[in-house]
Coordinates of C-alpha atoms and ligand atoms in Angstrom, one line a residue:
M917 CA 33.9 224.1 -47.7
K918 CA 33.6 228.1 -48.2
I919 CA 31.4 230.1 -46.7
L920 CA 29.9 233.8 -47.1
A921 CA 29.2 234.7 -44.3
I922 CA 27.3 238.1 -42.9
E923 CA 27.0 239.6 -40.0
S924 CA 24.4 243.0 -39.1
S925 CA 23.4 242.4 -35.6
C926 CA 24.0 246.0 -34.2
D927 CA 26.1 248.7 -35.6
E928 CA 28.8 246.5 -38.3
T929 CA 27.6 245.5 -41.8
A930 CA 30.0 242.6 -42.5
A931 CA 30.6 240.0 -45.1
A932 CA 33.3 237.3 -45.0
V933 CA 34.6 234.3 -46.7
I934 CA 36.0 231.4 -44.8
E935 CA 37.5 227.6 -45.6
N936 CA 37.3 225.0 -43.4
G937 CA 35.9 227.3 -40.3
T938 CA 39.6 228.9 -40.0
K939 CA 40.9 230.4 -43.4
I940 CA 40.3 233.7 -44.3
L941 CA 39.8 234.1 -48.1
S942 CA 38.4 237.3 -46.9
N943 CA 37.0 240.2 -44.4
V944 CA 34.7 243.1 -44.8
V945 CA 33.4 245.2 -42.0
V946 CA 32.1 248.7 -42.6
S947 CA 31.5 250.3 -39.3
Q948 CA 28.8 252.9 -38.5
V949 CA 30.9 254.1 -35.0
D950 CA 31.3 257.4 -36.5
I951 CA 27.9 258.2 -37.3
F952 CA 26.9 257.0 -33.6
A953 CA 29.9 258.9 -31.9
A954 CA 27.8 261.9 -32.3
Y955 CA 25.0 260.4 -30.8
G956 CA 26.7 258.6 -27.9
G957 CA 24.9 255.4 -28.4
V958 CA 23.0 253.7 -31.2
I959 CA 19.9 254.8 -33.0
P960 CA 18.4 251.2 -34.0
E961 CA 16.7 253.0 -36.9
V962 CA 19.6 254.7 -38.3
A963 CA 21.7 251.7 -38.2
A964 CA 19.3 249.7 -40.0
R965 CA 19.0 252.2 -42.1
S966 CA 22.8 252.5 -43.1
H967 CA 23.1 248.5 -42.9
L968 CA 20.5 248.5 -45.8
E969 CA 22.9 250.7 -47.9
A970 CA 26.0 249.0 -47.1
I971 CA 25.3 245.3 -47.3
L972 CA 25.3 244.8 -51.2
P973 CA 28.5 246.7 -51.3
V974 CA 30.3 244.4 -48.7
V975 CA 28.6 241.4 -49.6
H976 CA 30.4 242.0 -53.2
K977 CA 33.8 242.7 -52.0
A978 CA 34.0 240.2 -49.9
L979 CA 33.7 238.1 -52.8
D980 CA 35.8 239.8 -54.7
D981 CA 38.4 240.4 -52.3
A982 CA 38.6 236.8 -52.0
G983 CA 38.8 236.4 -55.9
L984 CA 35.9 234.2 -56.1
T985 CA 32.6 233.9 -58.0
K986 CA 29.4 233.1 -56.3
D987 CA 29.4 229.5 -58.1
E988 CA 32.6 228.9 -56.1
I989 CA 31.0 229.7 -52.9
D990 CA 29.5 226.2 -51.1
S991 CA 27.0 228.1 -48.6
I992 CA 25.7 231.3 -46.9
A993 CA 25.7 231.9 -43.3
V994 CA 24.5 234.5 -41.3
T995 CA 23.6 236.0 -38.1
H996 CA 20.1 235.6 -37.3
T997 CA 19.8 236.6 -33.4
P998 CA 20.6 238.2 -30.6
G999 CA 20.7 241.4 -31.6
L1000 CA 18.8 244.8 -32.9
M1001 CA 15.5 244.1 -34.9
G1002 CA 15.9 246.0 -37.8
S1003 CA 19.9 245.4 -38.2
L1004 CA 19.6 241.6 -38.0
L1005 CA 16.5 242.0 -40.9
I1006 CA 18.7 243.5 -43.3
G1007 CA 21.3 241.1 -43.1
T1008 CA 18.9 238.0 -42.9
L1009 CA 17.2 239.1 -45.6
T1010 CA 19.9 239.3 -47.9
A1011 CA 21.5 236.1 -47.0
R1012 CA 18.0 234.6 -47.7
M1013 CA 17.5 235.9 -50.4
L1014 CA 21.0 235.4 -52.2
A1015 CA 20.6 231.9 -51.3
I1016 CA 17.2 231.3 -53.3
L1017 CA 18.9 233.3 -55.9
W1018 CA 22.0 231.2 -56.2
G1019 CA 20.3 228.0 -55.4
K1020 CA 22.9 227.8 -51.8
P1021 CA 22.6 225.8 -48.8
L1022 CA 22.0 228.4 -45.9
Y1023 CA 22.5 228.3 -42.2
A1024 CA 21.5 231.0 -39.6
T1025 CA 23.9 231.0 -36.6
H1026 CA 23.5 232.6 -33.4
H1027 CA 25.9 235.8 -32.5
L1028 CA 27.3 234.3 -29.0
K1029 CA 28.2 231.2 -30.8
S1030 CA 30.1 233.4 -33.8
H1031 CA 32.2 235.2 -31.0
I1032 CA 33.3 232.3 -29.3
Y1033 CA 34.6 230.7 -32.9
A1034 CA 36.3 234.0 -32.8
N1035 CA 39.1 231.6 -31.4
W1036 CA 39.3 229.1 -33.9
L1037 CA 39.8 231.8 -36.9
G1038 CA 43.5 232.0 -38.2
D1039 CA 46.3 229.5 -38.5
G1040 CA 47.4 229.1 -34.7
L1041 CA 46.8 226.2 -32.1
V1042 CA 43.0 226.2 -31.8
P1043 CA 41.2 225.0 -28.3
E1044 CA 40.6 221.9 -26.8
F1045 CA 37.7 220.9 -25.4
P1046 CA 36.0 220.8 -22.7
L1047 CA 36.5 224.6 -22.0
L1048 CA 34.6 227.1 -20.4
A1049 CA 33.8 230.5 -22.5
L1050 CA 33.9 234.0 -21.2
V1051 CA 31.4 235.6 -23.1
V1052 CA 31.5 239.1 -22.7
S1053 CA 30.0 242.1 -24.5
G1054 CA 27.4 245.3 -24.6
G1055 CA 24.4 242.7 -24.4
H1056 CA 26.2 239.6 -22.4
T1057 CA 28.2 238.6 -19.9
Q1058 CA 28.1 234.9 -19.7
I1059 CA 30.5 231.6 -18.8
I1060 CA 29.3 228.5 -21.2
Y1061 CA 30.8 225.2 -21.1
M1062 CA 31.5 223.7 -24.2
S1063 CA 32.3 219.6 -24.1
E1064 CA 32.6 219.6 -27.7
H1065 CA 32.2 221.6 -30.7
N1066 CA 28.1 223.0 -31.0
Q1067 CA 27.5 222.0 -27.2
F1068 CA 27.0 225.0 -25.2
E1069 CA 25.9 225.2 -21.4
I1070 CA 25.0 228.1 -19.7
I1071 CA 26.6 227.9 -16.5
G1072 CA 26.7 231.7 -15.7
T1073 CA 25.4 234.8 -16.7
T1074 CA 24.3 238.3 -15.2
R1075 CA 21.5 238.8 -13.8
D1076 CA 20.7 242.6 -14.3
D1077 CA 23.6 244.7 -17.1
A1078 CA 26.2 243.1 -19.3
V1079 CA 30.0 243.8 -18.6
G1080 CA 30.5 245.7 -21.5
E1081 CA 27.3 248.3 -20.8
C1082 CA 29.0 248.9 -17.7
F1083 CA 32.1 249.9 -19.4
D1084 CA 29.9 252.0 -21.4
K1085 CA 27.2 253.8 -18.5
V1086 CA 30.5 254.0 -16.3
A1087 CA 32.4 256.0 -19.2
K1088 CA 28.7 258.2 -19.6
I1089 CA 29.3 259.3 -16.0
L1090 CA 33.2 259.7 -16.3
G1091 CA 32.3 261.7 -19.6
L1092 CA 34.5 259.9 -21.6
P1093 CA 33.4 259.8 -25.3
Y1094 CA 31.6 256.5 -27.0
P1095 CA 32.1 253.7 -27.5
G1096 CA 32.9 253.7 -23.8
G1097 CA 34.7 250.4 -23.6
P1098 CA 38.1 251.7 -25.2
S1099 CA 37.7 255.0 -23.6
I1100 CA 37.9 253.6 -20.8
A1101 CA 40.3 251.7 -21.0
K1102 CA 42.7 254.6 -22.6
C1103 CA 41.7 256.7 -19.7
A1104 CA 42.8 254.2 -17.4
E1105 CA 46.6 253.7 -18.5
K1106 CA 47.5 257.1 -16.4
G1107 CA 45.1 256.1 -13.1
D1108 CA 45.4 254.4 -10.1
I1109 CA 43.9 251.1 -9.5
R1110 CA 43.4 251.4 -5.9
K1111 CA 42.1 254.8 -5.7
Y1112 CA 38.8 254.0 -5.3
K1113 CA 37.7 250.9 -3.6
L1114 CA 35.1 249.6 -5.5
P1115 CA 32.8 246.7 -3.9
H1116 CA 32.6 243.2 -5.4
P1117 CA 28.8 241.9 -5.8
K1118 CA 27.7 239.0 -3.5
V1119 CA 26.3 236.7 -6.1
D1120 CA 25.7 233.3 -5.5
G1121 CA 27.3 230.6 -8.0
L1122 CA 28.4 231.2 -11.6
D1123 CA 26.2 234.2 -11.8
F1124 CA 27.0 237.7 -12.8
S1125 CA 25.8 241.6 -11.3
F1126 CA 27.3 244.6 -13.2
S1127 CA 24.4 247.3 -12.3
G1128 CA 26.0 247.4 -8.0
L1129 CA 29.5 248.2 -9.5
K1130 CA 28.0 251.3 -12.2
T1131 CA 25.8 252.5 -8.7
A1132 CA 28.8 252.6 -6.8
V1133 CA 30.6 254.1 -9.5
L1134 CA 28.5 257.0 -9.6
R1135 CA 28.5 257.7 -5.7
A1136 CA 32.4 257.0 -5.1
V1137 CA 32.2 259.9 -7.9
Q1138 CA 29.4 262.1 -6.2
N1139 CA 31.3 261.4 -2.9
E1140 CA 34.5 262.9 -4.3
L1141 CA 33.1 265.6 -5.2
G1142 CA 31.3 266.4 -2.0
L1143 CA 27.7 266.5 -4.1
P1144 CA 24.6 264.7 -2.7
I1145 CA 23.3 261.1 -3.9
T1146 CA 20.2 262.9 -5.9
T1147 CA 23.0 264.8 -8.3
P1148 CA 21.9 263.6 -11.5
S1149 CA 24.7 261.9 -13.4
Y1150 CA 25.2 264.1 -16.2
E1151 CA 26.2 267.0 -14.2
L1152 CA 29.4 265.4 -12.7
K1153 CA 32.0 264.9 -15.6
E1154 CA 31.9 268.8 -15.6
N1155 CA 33.5 268.6 -11.9
L1156 CA 35.9 266.2 -12.4
S1157 CA 39.6 266.5 -13.1
E1158 CA 41.9 264.4 -15.8
Q1159 CA 43.3 262.8 -13.0
Q1160 CA 40.0 261.9 -11.3
K1161 CA 38.7 260.3 -14.2
A1162 CA 41.6 258.3 -14.8
D1163 CA 41.4 256.8 -11.4
F1164 CA 38.1 256.2 -11.6
A1165 CA 38.3 254.3 -15.1
A1166 CA 41.6 252.3 -13.3
S1167 CA 39.8 251.3 -10.0
F1168 CA 36.6 250.1 -11.4
Q1169 CA 38.3 248.6 -15.1
E1170 CA 40.6 246.7 -12.4
T1171 CA 37.4 245.9 -10.2
A1172 CA 35.3 244.5 -13.2
C1173 CA 38.3 242.6 -14.6
E1174 CA 38.8 240.8 -11.2
I1175 CA 34.6 240.1 -10.9
L1176 CA 34.8 238.2 -14.4
L1177 CA 37.7 236.1 -13.7
E1178 CA 37.1 235.7 -10.3
K1179 CA 33.9 233.6 -11.7
V1180 CA 36.0 232.2 -14.4
A1181 CA 38.2 230.5 -11.6
R1182 CA 34.9 229.3 -9.7
A1183 CA 34.1 227.6 -13.2
L1184 CA 37.3 226.0 -13.3
E1185 CA 36.8 224.7 -9.5
E1186 CA 33.5 223.3 -10.5
R1187 CA 34.8 221.6 -14.0
P1188 CA 38.4 220.5 -13.6
E1189 CA 38.1 218.7 -16.2
V1190 CA 38.2 221.7 -18.7
K1191 CA 41.2 222.2 -20.8
S1192 CA 41.0 225.8 -22.2
I1193 CA 39.7 228.6 -21.2
V1194 CA 38.1 231.1 -24.0
L1195 CA 37.2 235.0 -24.1
A1196 CA 34.6 236.4 -26.5
G1197 CA 33.1 239.5 -27.6
G1198 CA 33.8 243.0 -27.8
V1199 CA 34.9 243.5 -24.0
S1200 CA 37.8 240.5 -25.0
A1201 CA 39.7 243.4 -26.5
N1202 CA 40.3 244.7 -23.1
Q1203 CA 44.1 244.5 -22.0
V1204 CA 43.8 244.5 -18.4
L1205 CA 41.3 241.8 -19.0
K1206 CA 43.6 239.9 -21.3
E1207 CA 46.7 240.0 -19.1
K1208 CA 44.9 238.8 -16.0
A1209 CA 43.5 236.3 -17.6
Q1210 CA 46.7 235.0 -18.4
D1211 CA 49.1 235.8 -15.7
G1212 CA 49.2 232.4 -14.8
R1213 CA 46.2 232.3 -12.0
F1214 CA 44.4 229.4 -14.1
G1215 CA 47.5 227.1 -13.7
G1216 CA 47.8 224.6 -16.5
V1217 CA 44.7 225.7 -18.5
K1218 CA 45.4 227.1 -22.1
V1219 CA 43.9 230.4 -22.3
F1220 CA 42.9 231.8 -25.6
I1221 CA 41.8 235.3 -26.2
P1222 CA 40.9 236.1 -30.1
E1223 CA 43.5 238.4 -32.1
L1224 CA 42.0 241.9 -31.5
K1225 CA 40.0 242.4 -35.2
W1226 CA 37.9 239.2 -33.9
T1227 CA 36.5 240.6 -30.9
G1228 CA 34.2 243.1 -32.4
D1229 CA 31.5 242.3 -35.0
N1230 CA 32.6 240.5 -37.7
A1231 CA 31.5 238.2 -40.4
A1232 CA 34.5 235.7 -40.2
M1233 CA 33.7 234.6 -36.8
V1234 CA 30.2 233.8 -38.6
G1235 CA 31.9 231.8 -41.3
A1236 CA 33.8 230.0 -37.7
A1237 CA 30.7 229.0 -36.2
A1238 CA 28.6 227.8 -39.6
Y1239 CA 31.4 225.3 -40.0
F1240 CA 31.5 223.9 -36.7
E1241 CA 27.9 223.6 -37.1
V1242 CA 27.6 222.2 -40.5
V1243 CA 30.5 219.4 -39.3
S1244 CA 28.7 218.7 -36.2
G1245 CA 25.6 217.6 -38.3
V1246 CA 23.4 220.7 -38.0
K1247 CA 20.8 220.8 -40.9
E1248 CA 20.5 224.0 -42.9
T1249 CA 17.9 226.1 -42.4
D1250 CA 15.0 226.7 -44.8
P1251 CA 15.1 230.0 -46.4
Y1252 CA 11.5 230.7 -47.1
S1253 CA 11.2 230.2 -43.2
L1254 CA 13.9 231.8 -41.7
S1255 CA 12.6 234.2 -38.7
I1256 CA 14.8 236.3 -36.3
A1257 CA 14.2 235.6 -33.2
P1258 CA 14.8 238.2 -30.6
R1259 CA 16.4 235.5 -28.7
T1260 CA 19.3 235.3 -26.2
D1261 CA 19.6 231.9 -25.3
I1262 CA 22.9 230.5 -26.8
A1263 CA 21.0 226.5 -27.8
Ligands
AMP505 P1 29.8 243.5 -28.7 O1 28.6 243.4 -27.6 O2 30.5 242.0 -28.5 O3 29.9 244.1 -29.7 O4 31.0 244.3 -27.8 C1 30.8 246.0 -27.7 C2 31.3 245.9 -26.3 O5 32.5 246.2 -26.1 C3 31.2 248.0 -26.3 O6 30.0 247.8 -24.6 C4 32.2 248.3 -25.4 O7 32.1 249.5 -24.8 C5 33.2 246.9 -25.1 N1 34.3 247.2 -25.6 C6 34.8 247.4 -26.1 N2 36.1 247.2 -26.6 C7 36.7 247.4 -25.1 C8 37.5 247.4 -24.3 N3 38.7 247.7 -25.1 N4 37.6 247.7 -22.4 C9 36.7 247.1 -22.4 N5 35.0 247.2 -23.2 C10 35.0 247.2 -24.5
MG506 MG1 28.5 241.2 -30.8

């Protein structure tokens, strides 16, 4: 089954053609990151307008790169939630229009499912069920138990900020460029992970909390500079040396990654039948997180991490998720009633 997949949930306009959930026939991503670097963050209205300009050329290129015509495509898949409303609207309306015009079945998929299914792309080994997925992105931090394809049980979630958001906000405090996650990772290379002791939140069960860690970094920076806690965060960066920035970045990254993996270890204790652990979402690009996840702490449980190009937003993962929905018996979406919903649940 060849699926033309479309993704536009945030600031990447993407289309891909995926065969049987794993084989990548084409993959096109147009990122708006350069536009938003100047602003230090995504402006939803600007993102939606950029999607509108890019979406049809991107879809055409995905078909051309795959060497296929519209008649050779079996179905169309699109991200319908969660994401920025205006951004989602461009992708869903495009997919809906194409499904109607070309007479193809339409599958509306959940963005977080797609991030998990990035682990099935390509021709390598695929995860075995039951599995635990650690979904770490700019908007989500969740541990999800999957007993089989398309069965999702959220067993842990953040009670406040997402871990990616925490990377982004700490980067702002340190004066590192947008997007914050990769900037922290780069800056941390020259830093000492033990220089600043940051707290691990005491949250019961498998839930996370990251807002306290962000504030802890803020207080530690103020303290290091001998400034009162009323000093605004935007005034701190000029006073930090490059070495101090690197040490804060390294200490923060180390703590954030340990917090994530401690909860995964706990989830594994609660679900000893688990055969695989999969990482998913933008933060799974983090090298320290990847190394720690694969350092043997999870015993014989195999750890899967998407290839770097599949950790960010892309449409290949949407095609994979849609395929495994189809084989799990999920019915096609009626294009005339497709609505975008600001939902965050994954069921
Ligand atoms: P997503 O929401 O899945 O598109 O992922 C975006 C988030 O991933 C943002 O918060 C980024 O800062 C974060 N991110 C991207 N690359 C890295 C990295 N190498 N280390 C940590 N966070 C990252
Ligand atoms: Mg994403």
